[in-house]
Amino acid sequence: MSKNPFQIYSDKPITVDGIYSQAEVGLANRNSGNLLETLALDITPTGCHYLLNHFDVPVLDPKAHRLKFSGSFEAPFEVSMAEIMNLPAETMPVTMECAGNGRAGVSPRSHSMPWMYEAVGTSEWTGTKLAPLIERSCPKNSVVEISFTGADYGYDMGEPHFFGRSLTLAQIKELDVLLVYAMNGAPLLPQHGAPLRVIVPGWYGMASVKWLTNITALTEPYDGYQQVKTYRFKVHKDDLGIPIQTIRVKSLMVPPGVPDWSTRKRFVSAGAVDLVGRAWSGDGVPIVKVEVEVAGEWRKANLLEKKHRYAWQKWSLSWQAEPGEYILRCRASDMNGNIQPLDPPWDQAGFANNAAQRVHVFVE
Amino acid sequence: MSKNPFQIYSDKPITVDGIYSQAEVGLANRNSGNLLETLALDITPTGCHYLLNHFDVPVLDPKAHRLKFSGSFEAPFEVSMAEIMNLPAETMPVTMECAGNGRAGVSPRSHSMPWMYEAVGTSEWTGTKLAPLIERSCPKNSVVEISFTGADYGYDMGEPHFFGRSLTLAQIKELDVLLVYAMNGAPLLPQHGAPLRVIVPGWYGMASVKWLTNITALTEPYDGYQQVKTYRFKVHKDDLGIPIQTIRVKSLMVPPGVPDWSTRKRFVSAGAVDLVGRAWSGDGVPIVKVEVEVAGEWRKANLLEKKHRYAWQKWSLSWQAEPGEYILRCRASDMNGNIQPLDPPWDQAGFANNAAQRVHVFVE
């Protein structure tokens, strides 16, 4: 056994395409992905929404829970869950995606949670707007950022910390940030941040701090581990990096036909096949086009209009499947002119891979 | 691309300890495990109960759903969900474990879902007893088994099939088999078998068929894939094997302290540490002893009495932790004299590994 416990994770192991370590599988067993067949539904079934928890789930008592507003506020205060639940409530379907989604497709892969496509989901979140609570506590003129701290605590690369993130005051005004206590019409589940979490619509999931205990007004930019050491686009490991924020344009299809148990390759009967899926982009930017590649030809899918600003859009395409072996792909374009790449964009830690999904299909 | 689609899974790849294939990680991303910290709770939070689904989740309409009793019954019939929900209802906490739990610890490992410890959970299941419905449909004298078929369909080792299992008439009488439509007080979720599933308390999870559509009276033993080709203890791949049924005696602890994100090794502050966990055995046999190994010494834990026949029992042990590096282990003994082994029992497919859990801890 090693003498120095920090030694064990001071350098991330080298990865090999298609081969994974025990630690990566441990993370995959803990952090559950969406089941792509449920992309047929507007709202991801409770329990199917992806989960990425850095540390252990704190099991908190909602009756005793307090949210503290402290730091450089003129009027620091704290609130109970009952008080938060008495504030004006809003329910909003929000598509959330993990910043690490698609990591397994980036080569060489960063040694971390090996998501393929499944770290995305859409839930109906109920809570109250954050901005009025920030106004109520009056940030001092010198305040530049507001930090959010969760009750989840542990080590990453030898650094112990509570999970925390920050937003600028401008971002809080621009984004429809919610403090959330219910999901799909039921009280928030422990593993999703009960009794209280943040939802930052349109941003990758790391911004939506769970098990929220503290909101702090800062006169210097927040330097918490999860803000400055990770969740940044880096070309090399030692780059300072660019903060990851808005979700990149992306689409996924329900894999057609039926699966093989272990490989998940798909078997489809020849004839008419309804291909269906979802597409989304960050900051609520609408999707304007989805294309599906069949046998080398990109076909335009039928795209439903956006129903809710921050929720994914449904698309479909009827395919006359003829016997053979296919790699189906889909890609979306958003109103800002962003289009999914066909190959994974490079990032040292495999973040935000929005390359077109590939689905291996046999038509019989 | 291969010409023969079946070629791709006709032979399972060789496995190497601690190294996993893309297909195994794909299964781990789909099939979600319990979060061991929730072992502190009597009932596993909704969405944290382990999931092992062989094929895609069928999204079924409860209003249109029918359960058919057919085959060698004197009085075959079918029932709607409304009719089933009008029958006498029973709610029962049941500890369920996947037969593949612990597979990653068996060497060489079978190439399949790489569970470590997390494929277990306890939910409160609500439904109606199966036995009266079987009696109502009057199995003919020649009937030897009753089969249960789900709506989930796909391929395994080249064989297309609906997931199905069987029980003998004697087993149905002896086991408290339920037809279940609710879980933890809410309607069954799609991924757990909505609108109707079987629960066979005390047996590994494969017996508890989800998305139940057909109950069939058979005059010959059932020969479905999931009954005869897998879920059997085999020394070699070509053994006929012995059917896997009752859950083996087992215990797990909540990993103490806080984790490192990627390795999940644990950091504990020196001083008094409350170790807590759960223990269970098949067929509702009570646990009589739990021991925890600390620094080579096995200490007897405090064990709570069984509260419900088919639910796990809580145990705890106060540990005065001194600085150092430890591998903690726990093991349970049941009333029938079964005790957990320290090393994984051999099975060709890595089934039912109930070896004592190992938790790597640093005390600071």
XYZ file of C-alpha atoms in Angstrom:
728
model
C 0.000 0.000 0.000
C 1.293 3.469 -0.827
C 2.827 5.570 1.944
C 1.551 8.852 0.540
C -2.173 8.700 -0.124
C -2.020 11.661 -2.522
C 0.416 9.830 -4.745
C -2.314 7.587 -6.051
C -3.999 10.316 -8.087
C -1.278 12.875 -8.628
C -1.010 11.876 -12.278
C -3.862 10.596 -14.383
C -3.103 7.296 -16.100
C -2.648 7.174 -19.845
C -5.756 5.983 -21.626
C -6.119 3.702 -24.616
C -9.095 3.938 -26.984
C -11.757 1.394 -26.085
C -9.948 0.233 -22.912
C -10.906 1.457 -19.456
C -9.517 1.230 -15.939
C -11.181 -0.102 -12.798
C -11.547 3.485 -11.507
C -13.364 4.577 -14.664
C -15.760 1.621 -14.406
C -16.305 2.462 -10.733
C -17.352 5.953 -11.797
C -19.590 4.558 -14.545
C -21.308 2.255 -12.030
C -21.988 5.236 -9.727
C -22.883 7.924 -12.248
C -25.913 6.814 -14.180
C -26.767 7.820 -17.708
C -30.052 8.395 -19.431
C -31.484 5.447 -21.354
C -31.493 6.716 -24.934
C -34.845 5.034 -25.709
C -36.480 7.511 -23.295
C -35.517 10.335 -25.681
C -38.904 9.480 -27.206
C -40.454 11.295 -24.212
C -40.557 15.078 -23.678
C -39.618 14.636 -20.026
C -36.994 12.127 -18.924
C -38.582 9.666 -16.461
C -37.639 10.273 -12.835
C -34.579 8.174 -12.085
C -33.433 8.188 -15.731
C -32.041 11.732 -15.711
C -28.272 11.475 -15.793
C -26.394 11.795 -12.488
C -22.865 13.093 -12.046
C -21.947 13.466 -8.391
C -18.343 14.258 -7.582
C -18.498 13.147 -3.975
C -20.972 11.206 -1.820
C -24.633 12.193 -1.729
C -25.231 14.106 1.525
C -28.539 12.984 3.000
C -29.868 16.253 4.471
C -32.890 16.999 6.652
C -35.156 19.485 4.813
C -36.659 20.666 8.122
C -33.262 21.673 9.506
C -31.829 22.944 6.228
C -30.811 26.617 6.000
C -29.477 28.581 3.051
C -27.048 31.300 4.137
C -26.438 34.514 2.200
C -23.129 35.877 3.506
C -19.941 37.655 2.457
C -20.119 41.161 0.989
C -23.875 41.624 1.211
C -25.301 44.744 2.912
C -28.057 42.561 4.348
C -26.791 39.023 4.901
C -29.517 36.599 6.003
C -30.503 32.968 6.028
C -33.680 31.192 4.979
C -35.344 27.899 5.805
C -36.818 25.575 3.204
C -40.322 26.621 4.327
C -39.470 30.249 3.590
C -38.057 29.403 0.161
C -41.121 27.332 -0.684
C -43.361 30.298 0.222
C -41.693 32.525 -2.388
C -43.212 32.816 -5.893
C -42.777 29.425 -7.568
C -41.930 28.627 -11.142
C -41.843 25.300 -12.997
C -39.593 25.031 -16.006
C -38.558 22.114 -18.236
C -34.796 22.353 -18.656
C -32.503 20.166 -20.742
C -29.324 19.588 -18.765
C -26.172 17.959 -20.075
C -22.980 16.982 -18.291
C -19.912 18.880 -19.511
C -18.158 15.503 -19.665
C -20.730 13.935 -21.985
C -19.018 12.272 -24.924
C -15.642 12.048 -23.152
C -15.181 8.407 -24.170
C -15.170 9.504 -27.808
C -12.223 11.909 -27.419
C -8.808 10.385 -28.143
C -6.655 10.198 -26.074
C -9.391 10.209 -23.464
C -8.991 11.947 -20.125
C -9.136 9.462 -17.259
C -12.479 10.394 -15.714
C -16.159 9.481 -15.995
C -16.314 7.709 -19.389
C -19.596 9.041 -20.764
C -20.545 8.107 -24.313
C -23.834 9.867 -25.222
C -26.075 9.394 -22.184
C -25.290 12.286 -19.825
C -28.315 14.396 -20.737
C -31.909 14.690 -19.597
C -34.890 17.003 -19.401
C -36.774 17.425 -16.136
C -39.448 19.800 -14.939
C -37.788 21.791 -12.180
C -39.819 23.739 -9.632
C -38.326 26.498 -7.524
C -37.999 30.224 -7.102
C -35.919 32.753 -9.021
C -32.494 33.505 -7.559
C -32.182 37.151 -8.712
C -34.773 38.646 -6.284
C -33.053 36.925 -3.342
C -29.697 38.381 -4.379
C -31.321 41.841 -4.641
C -32.896 41.407 -1.215
C -29.483 40.830 0.348
C -27.958 43.880 -1.432
C -24.506 42.997 -2.780
C -21.984 45.746 -1.937
C -20.622 47.818 -4.836
C -17.330 45.962 -4.679
C -18.934 42.567 -5.406
C -17.831 40.886 -8.634
C -19.083 37.324 -8.243
C -21.552 35.255 -6.266
C -20.480 31.765 -5.238
C -22.667 28.732 -4.585
C -21.500 26.022 -2.206
C -22.948 22.559 -1.778
C -22.802 20.205 1.199
C -20.898 17.610 -0.865
C -17.278 17.352 0.202
C -14.268 15.358 -0.858
C -10.903 15.302 -2.618
C -9.908 15.842 -6.221
C -6.241 15.666 -7.236
C -5.345 15.865 -3.569
C -7.387 19.013 -2.861
C -10.171 18.722 -0.297
C -13.175 20.998 -0.951
C -16.899 21.432 -0.877
C -18.289 21.443 -4.405
C -18.714 25.079 -5.382
C -19.172 27.295 -8.414
C -19.739 30.980 -9.121
C -21.574 33.344 -11.451
C -21.071 37.038 -12.019
C -23.867 39.427 -11.052
C -24.417 40.069 -14.774
C -24.814 36.339 -15.460
C -27.323 35.998 -12.634
C -29.387 38.801 -14.183
C -29.173 37.391 -17.726
C -29.728 33.707 -16.972
C -33.014 32.478 -15.500
C -31.290 30.912 -12.504
C -33.611 29.005 -10.152
C -33.300 27.659 -6.619
C -35.062 24.331 -6.997
C -36.777 22.007 -4.510
C -38.910 19.795 -6.781
C -38.340 17.718 -9.910
C -41.087 16.287 -12.107
C -43.720 17.347 -9.572
C -42.184 15.513 -6.601
C -39.753 16.638 -3.898
C -36.175 16.709 -5.116
C -34.494 13.311 -4.634
C -31.361 13.036 -2.446
C -29.127 12.166 -5.382
C -30.338 15.202 -7.355
C -29.497 17.697 -4.599
C -32.295 17.586 -1.994
C -33.513 19.659 -0.393
C -32.258 22.588 -2.503
C -30.159 23.023 -5.614
C -29.335 25.594 -8.263
C -30.475 25.265 -11.875
C -28.595 27.365 -14.436
C -30.627 26.789 -17.627
C -28.671 26.499 -20.849
C -25.331 25.830 -19.170
C -23.624 22.508 -18.665
C -24.618 20.759 -15.450
C -21.602 21.661 -13.282
C -23.072 25.150 -12.785
C -26.229 23.741 -11.191
C -24.816 23.217 -7.693
C -26.641 20.580 -5.619
C -27.259 20.401 -1.827
C -26.950 24.187 -1.725
C -25.954 25.559 1.685
C -24.188 28.889 1.013
C -24.489 31.846 -1.326
C -21.544 34.186 -0.867
C -20.890 37.642 -2.292
C -17.240 37.953 -3.339
C -15.080 40.976 -4.088
C -12.558 38.819 -5.952
C -13.267 36.148 -8.559
C -14.119 32.778 -6.984
C -11.141 30.428 -6.897
C -12.822 27.154 -5.911
C -11.427 23.934 -7.382
C -14.453 23.227 -9.608
C -14.273 26.727 -11.089
C -10.556 27.177 -11.729
C -8.965 23.699 -11.806
C -11.500 21.890 -13.934
C -14.475 22.568 -16.198
C -12.207 24.601 -18.473
C -11.375 23.973 -22.118
C -7.664 23.154 -22.274
C -5.485 22.201 -25.207
C -2.754 20.981 -22.873
C -2.981 19.880 -19.258
C -1.108 22.969 -18.051
C -3.218 25.558 -19.892
C -5.073 28.044 -17.763
C -8.023 27.191 -19.988
C -11.294 28.852 -20.907
C -14.286 28.381 -18.576
C -16.940 25.963 -19.847
C -20.401 27.497 -19.742
C -23.038 27.280 -22.488
C -24.137 23.877 -23.799
C -22.953 23.221 -27.347
C -25.444 22.372 -30.103
C -26.198 18.638 -30.096
C -28.678 15.973 -31.184
C -29.301 12.351 -30.317
C -31.533 9.678 -31.784
C -33.403 6.855 -30.124
C -31.398 3.871 -31.398
C -33.858 2.178 -33.794
C -34.912 -1.454 -33.690
C -33.840 -3.781 -30.906
C -30.438 -4.187 -29.242
C -27.938 -6.912 -28.752
C -27.511 -7.164 -24.964
C -23.797 -6.663 -24.698
C -22.710 -4.618 -27.711
C -25.937 -2.554 -27.977
C -25.706 -2.873 -31.758
C -29.144 -2.589 -33.301
C -31.290 -4.978 -35.317
C -33.990 -3.442 -37.507
C -36.581 -5.098 -39.735
C -36.505 -3.914 -43.340
C -39.276 -1.459 -44.260
C -40.482 1.846 -42.835
C -38.573 2.853 -39.688
C -39.422 5.992 -37.720
C -36.204 7.572 -36.553
C -36.863 9.982 -33.677
C -34.665 12.036 -31.416
C -34.009 15.310 -29.641
C -31.839 18.330 -30.360
C -30.783 21.230 -28.149
C -28.333 24.083 -27.816
C -27.180 26.299 -24.958
C -28.738 29.496 -23.651
C -32.107 28.459 -25.099
C -30.999 29.080 -28.702
C -33.479 27.273 -30.988
C -32.456 24.426 -33.252
C -33.197 25.207 -36.902
C -32.140 21.974 -38.623
C -31.482 18.314 -37.880
C -29.977 16.015 -40.490
C -29.633 12.257 -40.427
C -26.995 10.418 -42.415
C -28.074 7.142 -43.977
C -25.667 5.306 -46.283
C -23.616 8.424 -46.937
C -26.568 10.740 -47.640
C -27.590 13.501 -45.211
C -31.385 13.812 -45.056
C -33.276 16.663 -43.422
C -35.417 15.539 -40.491
C -38.815 16.923 -39.570
C -38.196 19.274 -36.624
C -40.839 20.316 -34.103
C -40.819 23.930 -32.927
C -39.371 24.831 -29.560
C -42.047 24.482 -26.882
C -40.032 25.748 -23.916
C -37.025 28.034 -24.053
C -34.630 25.683 -22.258
C -36.013 22.288 -23.337
C -34.896 20.135 -26.220
C -36.834 19.875 -29.507
C -38.162 16.676 -31.003
C -37.267 15.563 -34.513
C -38.216 12.592 -36.682
C -37.452 11.060 -40.036
C -39.090 8.180 -41.840
C -36.505 5.776 -43.251
C -37.231 3.007 -45.770
C -34.665 0.591 -44.423
C -33.193 -1.924 -46.855
C -31.176 -4.957 -45.754
C -27.584 -4.127 -44.929
C -25.259 -2.753 -42.313
C -25.331 0.960 -41.499
C -23.747 3.593 -39.311
C -26.514 6.162 -38.802
C -25.489 9.639 -37.690
C -27.432 12.770 -36.760
C -26.380 16.390 -36.425
C -28.161 19.587 -35.470
C -27.691 23.258 -36.365
C -28.839 26.105 -34.159
C -30.140 29.588 -34.933
C -26.736 31.117 -34.222
C -25.168 29.144 -37.049
C -23.519 26.512 -34.860
C -23.482 22.996 -36.296
C -22.382 19.730 -34.717
C -18.993 18.510 -35.913
C -18.619 15.017 -37.338
C -15.462 14.340 -35.312
C -14.919 15.057 -31.599
C -13.527 18.524 -30.900
C -10.240 18.247 -29.031
C -10.143 18.999 -25.339
C -7.530 17.704 -22.928
C -10.149 16.547 -20.429
C -12.666 15.444 -23.064
C -15.208 18.130 -22.229
C -18.208 19.123 -24.332
C -17.794 16.567 -27.107
C -20.781 17.302 -29.345
C -19.709 15.221 -32.331
C -22.533 13.579 -34.291
C -23.857 10.395 -32.655
C -23.053 7.128 -34.466
C -25.489 4.219 -34.251
C -24.514 0.813 -35.643
C -27.532 -0.858 -37.258
C -28.147 -4.147 -39.044
C -31.239 -4.264 -41.252
C -32.537 -7.764 -41.898
C -17.648 -3.776 -41.154
C -18.398 -7.445 -40.548
C -20.447 -9.368 -43.098
C -22.106 -11.565 -40.497
C -23.657 -9.513 -37.719
C -23.730 -12.482 -35.351
C -19.979 -12.857 -35.592
C -19.476 -9.824 -33.369
C -20.706 -11.525 -30.236
C -20.278 -15.207 -30.950
C -17.326 -15.391 -28.575
C -16.895 -13.288 -25.486
C -13.572 -11.434 -25.362
C -10.944 -12.431 -22.851
C -10.896 -10.145 -19.827
C -7.957 -8.790 -17.861
C -8.259 -7.837 -14.186
C -8.865 -4.115 -13.805
C -9.176 -3.492 -17.569
C -12.524 -3.169 -19.314
C -13.794 -2.980 -22.884
C -15.904 -0.273 -24.515
C -18.913 -2.630 -24.473
C -18.571 -3.187 -20.719
C -18.407 0.562 -20.097
C -21.441 1.031 -22.340
C -23.320 -1.418 -20.105
C -22.079 0.349 -16.963
C -23.289 3.706 -18.312
C -26.757 2.232 -18.957
C -27.200 0.021 -15.918
C -27.068 2.178 -12.845
C -25.931 1.066 -9.419
C -26.995 2.058 -5.959
C -24.945 4.795 -4.287
C -23.448 2.992 -1.292
C -23.873 6.030 0.983
C -27.658 5.526 0.704
C -27.238 2.193 2.558
C -27.688 4.450 5.609
C -31.415 4.532 4.706
C -33.916 1.703 5.219
C -35.410 2.342 1.788
C -33.235 3.114 -1.230
C -34.239 6.506 -2.668
C -36.291 6.305 -5.852
C -33.889 6.433 -8.774
C -31.023 4.952 -6.723
C -32.262 1.356 -6.807
C -29.993 -0.576 -9.140
C -31.171 -1.148 -12.700
C -30.225 -4.072 -14.929
C -32.182 -4.061 -18.161
C -31.137 -6.538 -20.819
C -32.841 -4.761 -23.704
C -34.437 -1.337 -24.242
C -37.052 -0.059 -21.823
C -40.468 -0.517 -23.480
C -42.577 2.573 -22.804
C -46.050 1.032 -22.360
C -49.480 2.625 -21.983
C -50.990 1.520 -18.640
C -54.525 2.139 -19.947
C -54.079 -0.253 -22.857
C -51.966 -2.809 -20.980
C -53.322 -6.353 -20.620
C -51.866 -9.320 -18.775
C -52.745 -12.616 -20.487
C -53.016 -15.939 -18.668
C -52.762 -18.602 -21.372
C -51.368 -22.052 -22.159
C -52.530 -25.055 -20.147
C -54.992 -23.273 -17.899
C -58.579 -24.569 -17.583
C -59.775 -20.963 -17.447
C -57.412 -18.728 -19.452
C -58.235 -15.016 -19.172
C -56.751 -11.570 -19.398
C -56.872 -8.602 -17.049
C -56.437 -4.856 -17.368
C -54.326 -2.759 -15.023
C -57.542 -1.365 -13.476
C -58.662 -4.910 -12.633
C -55.288 -5.786 -11.103
C -55.285 -2.610 -9.019
C -58.752 -3.512 -7.675
C -57.478 -6.807 -6.250
C -56.307 -6.969 -2.596
C -53.142 -4.881 -2.368
C -50.015 -5.539 -0.375
C -46.958 -3.345 0.229
C -43.694 -5.057 1.046
C -40.113 -3.813 1.443
C -37.919 -6.211 -0.507
C -34.137 -6.225 -0.836
C -33.275 -7.099 -4.410
C -29.837 -7.875 -5.736
C -28.619 -8.488 -9.261
C -27.241 -11.995 -9.815
C -24.282 -10.319 -11.532
C -23.401 -8.150 -8.554
C -19.694 -8.439 -7.772
C -18.806 -9.771 -11.225
C -15.875 -7.353 -11.568
C -14.255 -9.066 -8.583
C -14.215 -12.540 -10.154
C -11.040 -13.402 -12.046
C -11.011 -13.984 -14.967
C -14.136 -11.894 -15.262
C -16.944 -12.753 -17.634
C -17.391 -10.057 -20.272
C -20.711 -8.569 -19.165
C -22.073 -5.837 -16.894
C -19.064 -5.091 -14.625
C -20.762 -4.639 -11.253
C -18.573 -4.138 -8.207
C -20.825 -3.875 -5.105
C -23.657 -1.565 -6.126
C -26.309 -3.790 -7.733
C -28.591 -3.987 -4.707
C -31.451 -1.933 -3.286
C -34.506 -2.065 -1.085
C -37.808 -0.622 -2.293
C -41.345 -0.749 -1.008
C -43.237 -2.628 -3.665
C -47.032 -2.476 -3.913
C -49.055 -5.046 -5.792
C -51.228 -8.100 -5.489
C -50.332 -11.715 -4.759
C -49.778 -13.911 -7.798
C -50.926 -17.233 -6.300
C -54.698 -16.427 -6.201
C -54.606 -15.371 -9.868
C -52.931 -18.652 -10.815
C -55.596 -20.550 -8.845
C -58.346 -18.575 -10.550
C -57.103 -19.674 -13.965
C -56.894 -23.349 -12.876
C -53.663 -24.896 -14.191
C -54.330 -28.303 -15.752
C -52.953 -31.367 -13.929
C -50.182 -31.704 -16.514
C -48.726 -28.254 -15.746
C -45.166 -28.258 -14.357
C -44.101 -24.633 -14.676
C -45.509 -21.152 -15.121
C -43.589 -18.759 -17.350
C -43.502 -14.963 -17.169
C -42.803 -12.940 -20.302
C -41.911 -9.268 -20.518
C -42.349 -6.804 -23.380
C -38.565 -6.279 -23.573
C -37.089 -7.874 -26.665
C -33.636 -8.195 -28.166
C -30.672 -10.436 -28.938
C -28.200 -12.230 -26.720
C -25.453 -14.377 -28.238
C -27.355 -14.215 -31.520
C -30.670 -15.432 -30.077
C -33.640 -13.071 -30.368
C -36.157 -13.340 -27.521
C -38.502 -11.581 -25.168
C -37.092 -11.593 -21.636
C -38.759 -14.467 -19.828
C -38.392 -16.645 -16.761
C -40.350 -19.413 -15.046
C -41.242 -20.771 -11.634
C -42.704 -24.137 -10.677
C -46.189 -24.249 -9.147
C -44.554 -25.269 -5.852
C -42.268 -22.233 -5.931
C -45.194 -19.909 -6.581
C -46.939 -21.338 -3.516
C -43.857 -21.144 -1.283
C -42.539 -17.715 -2.343
C -44.577 -14.564 -1.721
C -44.595 -13.629 -5.399
C -46.258 -10.289 -6.154
C -47.517 -8.608 -9.324
C -46.380 -5.039 -8.699
C -47.561 -1.661 -10.033
C -46.079 0.796 -7.506
C -42.672 1.441 -5.948
C -42.020 3.622 -2.921
C -45.631 4.835 -2.982
C -45.581 6.079 -6.579
C -46.551 4.423 -9.865
C -43.869 2.064 -11.142
C -41.337 3.954 -13.300
C -40.797 2.891 -16.948
C -37.258 1.675 -16.306
C -38.414 -0.508 -13.385
C -41.058 -2.345 -15.436
C -44.129 -0.098 -15.689
C -46.970 -0.697 -15.679
C -46.609 -4.216 -14.211
C -43.787 -6.453 -13.055
C -43.149 -9.543 -11.004
C -41.363 -9.431 -7.635
C -39.925 -12.739 -6.393
C -38.757 -11.846 -2.858
C -35.519 -13.433 -1.703
C -34.339 -14.400 -5.180
C -31.840 -12.609 -7.356
C -33.392 -9.933 -9.562
C -33.578 -11.869 -12.851
C -36.655 -13.710 -11.537
C -38.578 -10.456 -11.102
C -39.672 -10.053 -14.737
C -40.458 -6.467 -15.776
C -43.052 -5.137 -18.292
C -45.061 -8.316 -17.720
C -47.401 -9.211 -20.606
C -47.881 -12.996 -20.425
C -48.250 -15.693 -17.819
C -48.242 -19.108 -19.441
C -48.950 -22.551 -17.995
C -46.456 -25.080 -19.387
C -46.506 -28.862 -19.456
C -42.752 -28.996 -20.095
C -40.017 -27.038 -18.288
C -39.568 -23.527 -19.730
C -36.668 -23.326 -22.168
C -36.356 -19.549 -22.618
C -32.884 -18.086 -23.074
C -32.787 -16.317 -19.692
C -33.732 -19.531 -17.900
C -31.552 -22.129 -19.599
C -28.661 -20.275 -21.304
C -27.722 -17.868 -18.535
C -28.356 -17.239 -14.844
C -26.850 -20.652 -14.049
C -23.785 -21.433 -11.963
C -21.194 -22.908 -14.315
C -17.644 -24.028 -13.652
C -16.882 -24.053 -17.386
C -18.633 -22.232 -20.224
C -20.080 -25.491 -21.597
C -21.538 -26.781 -18.335
C -25.277 -27.262 -18.215
C -25.052 -25.436 -14.923
C -27.234 -25.099 -11.845
C -30.062 -22.510 -11.859
C -29.366 -19.381 -9.805
C -32.214 -18.641 -7.418
C -31.849 -17.588 -3.760
C -29.728 -14.555 -2.856
C -26.514 -15.490 -1.058
C -25.705 -14.037 2.369
C -24.042 -10.629 2.008
C -23.247 -7.360 3.760
C -22.089 -3.932 2.671
C -20.916 -0.872 4.569
C -21.384 2.794 3.828
C -17.823 3.766 2.893
C -16.747 5.955 5.842
C -15.355 9.477 5.581
C -15.170 11.326 2.290
C -14.086 10.113 -1.134
C -11.487 10.997 -3.660
C -13.466 11.784 -6.838
C -11.832 9.375 -9.225
C -10.515 6.455 -7.173
C -13.276 6.573 -4.517
C -10.648 5.858 -1.867
C -11.755 7.219 1.480
C -10.363 9.870 3.797
C -11.370 9.665 7.440
C -10.511 11.957 10.369
C -8.892 10.164 13.308
C -11.229 9.559 16.250
C -14.623 7.916 16.662
C -16.083 6.736 13.346
C -19.523 5.163 13.084
C -19.355 2.353 10.570
C -22.849 1.447 9.349
C -24.172 -0.922 6.758
C -26.743 -3.501 5.742
C -26.812 -7.279 5.608
C -29.216 -9.699 3.960
C -29.677 -13.271 2.827
C -32.054 -15.036 0.437
C -35.513 -16.412 1.126
C -35.883 -14.012 4.075
C -33.412 -15.942 6.246
C -32.347 -13.613 9.103
C -28.788 -12.421 9.536
C -27.379 -13.454 12.920
C -23.922 -11.873 12.840
C -21.970 -9.141 11.065
C -18.227 -8.762 11.590
C -15.976 -5.920 10.486
C -12.271 -6.398 9.950
C -10.058 -3.522 11.044
C -6.286 -3.920 10.884
C -6.516 -7.713 10.812
C -8.980 -8.059 13.687
C -12.585 -9.148 13.118
C -14.953 -7.220 15.411
C -18.609 -8.065 15.975
C -20.964 -5.308 14.835
C -24.186 -4.297 16.533
C -26.980 -5.854 14.466
C -30.584 -4.649 14.430
C -33.322 -7.266 14.343
C -35.102 -8.064 11.124
C -38.034 -5.666 10.644
C -39.475 -7.154 7.457
C -39.020 -10.681 6.212
C -37.483 -9.764 2.857
C -35.672 -6.526 3.758
C -32.055 -6.079 4.767
C -30.965 -5.536 8.392
C -28.979 -2.556 9.621
C -25.692 -2.962 11.480
C -23.215 -0.540 13.029
C -19.850 -0.497 14.729
C -18.029 2.322 16.476
C -14.385 2.455 15.402
C -11.673 4.504 17.142
C -9.724 5.307 14.000
C -6.012 5.921 14.342
C -3.903 7.467 11.579
C -2.879 4.958 8.936
C -3.991 3.149 5.822
C -6.610 0.416 6.103
C -8.561 -2.075 4.073
C -11.837 -2.465 5.959
C -13.910 -5.554 5.283
C -17.303 -6.760 6.469
C -18.969 -10.151 6.395
C -22.340 -11.493 7.463
C -23.583 -14.868 8.687
C -27.185 -16.007 8.356
C -29.374 -18.220 10.530
C -28.804 -21.207 8.232
C -25.074 -21.135 8.960
C -24.039 -19.472 5.712
C -21.174 -17.019 5.975
C -19.694 -14.700 3.379
C -16.411 -15.885 1.907
C -13.367 -13.618 1.966
C -12.499 -14.412 -1.651
C -14.888 -14.445 -4.617
C -16.498 -17.846 -5.229
C -15.682 -19.046 -8.736
C -18.336 -18.874 -11.403
C -17.644 -18.787 -15.129
C -19.994 -15.818 -15.664
C -19.130 -14.125 -12.371
C -22.558 -14.660 -10.836
C -23.460 -14.221 -7.177
C -20.093 -13.049 -5.907
C -20.775 -12.450 -2.224
C -17.163 -12.047 -1.089
C -16.596 -9.593 1.771
C -16.535 -5.944 0.637
C -13.160 -4.201 0.768
C -12.997 -0.458 1.460
C -9.689 1.376 1.128
C -9.414 4.037 3.841
C -6.805 6.622 4.840
C -7.077 7.951 8.399
C -5.447 11.335 8.914
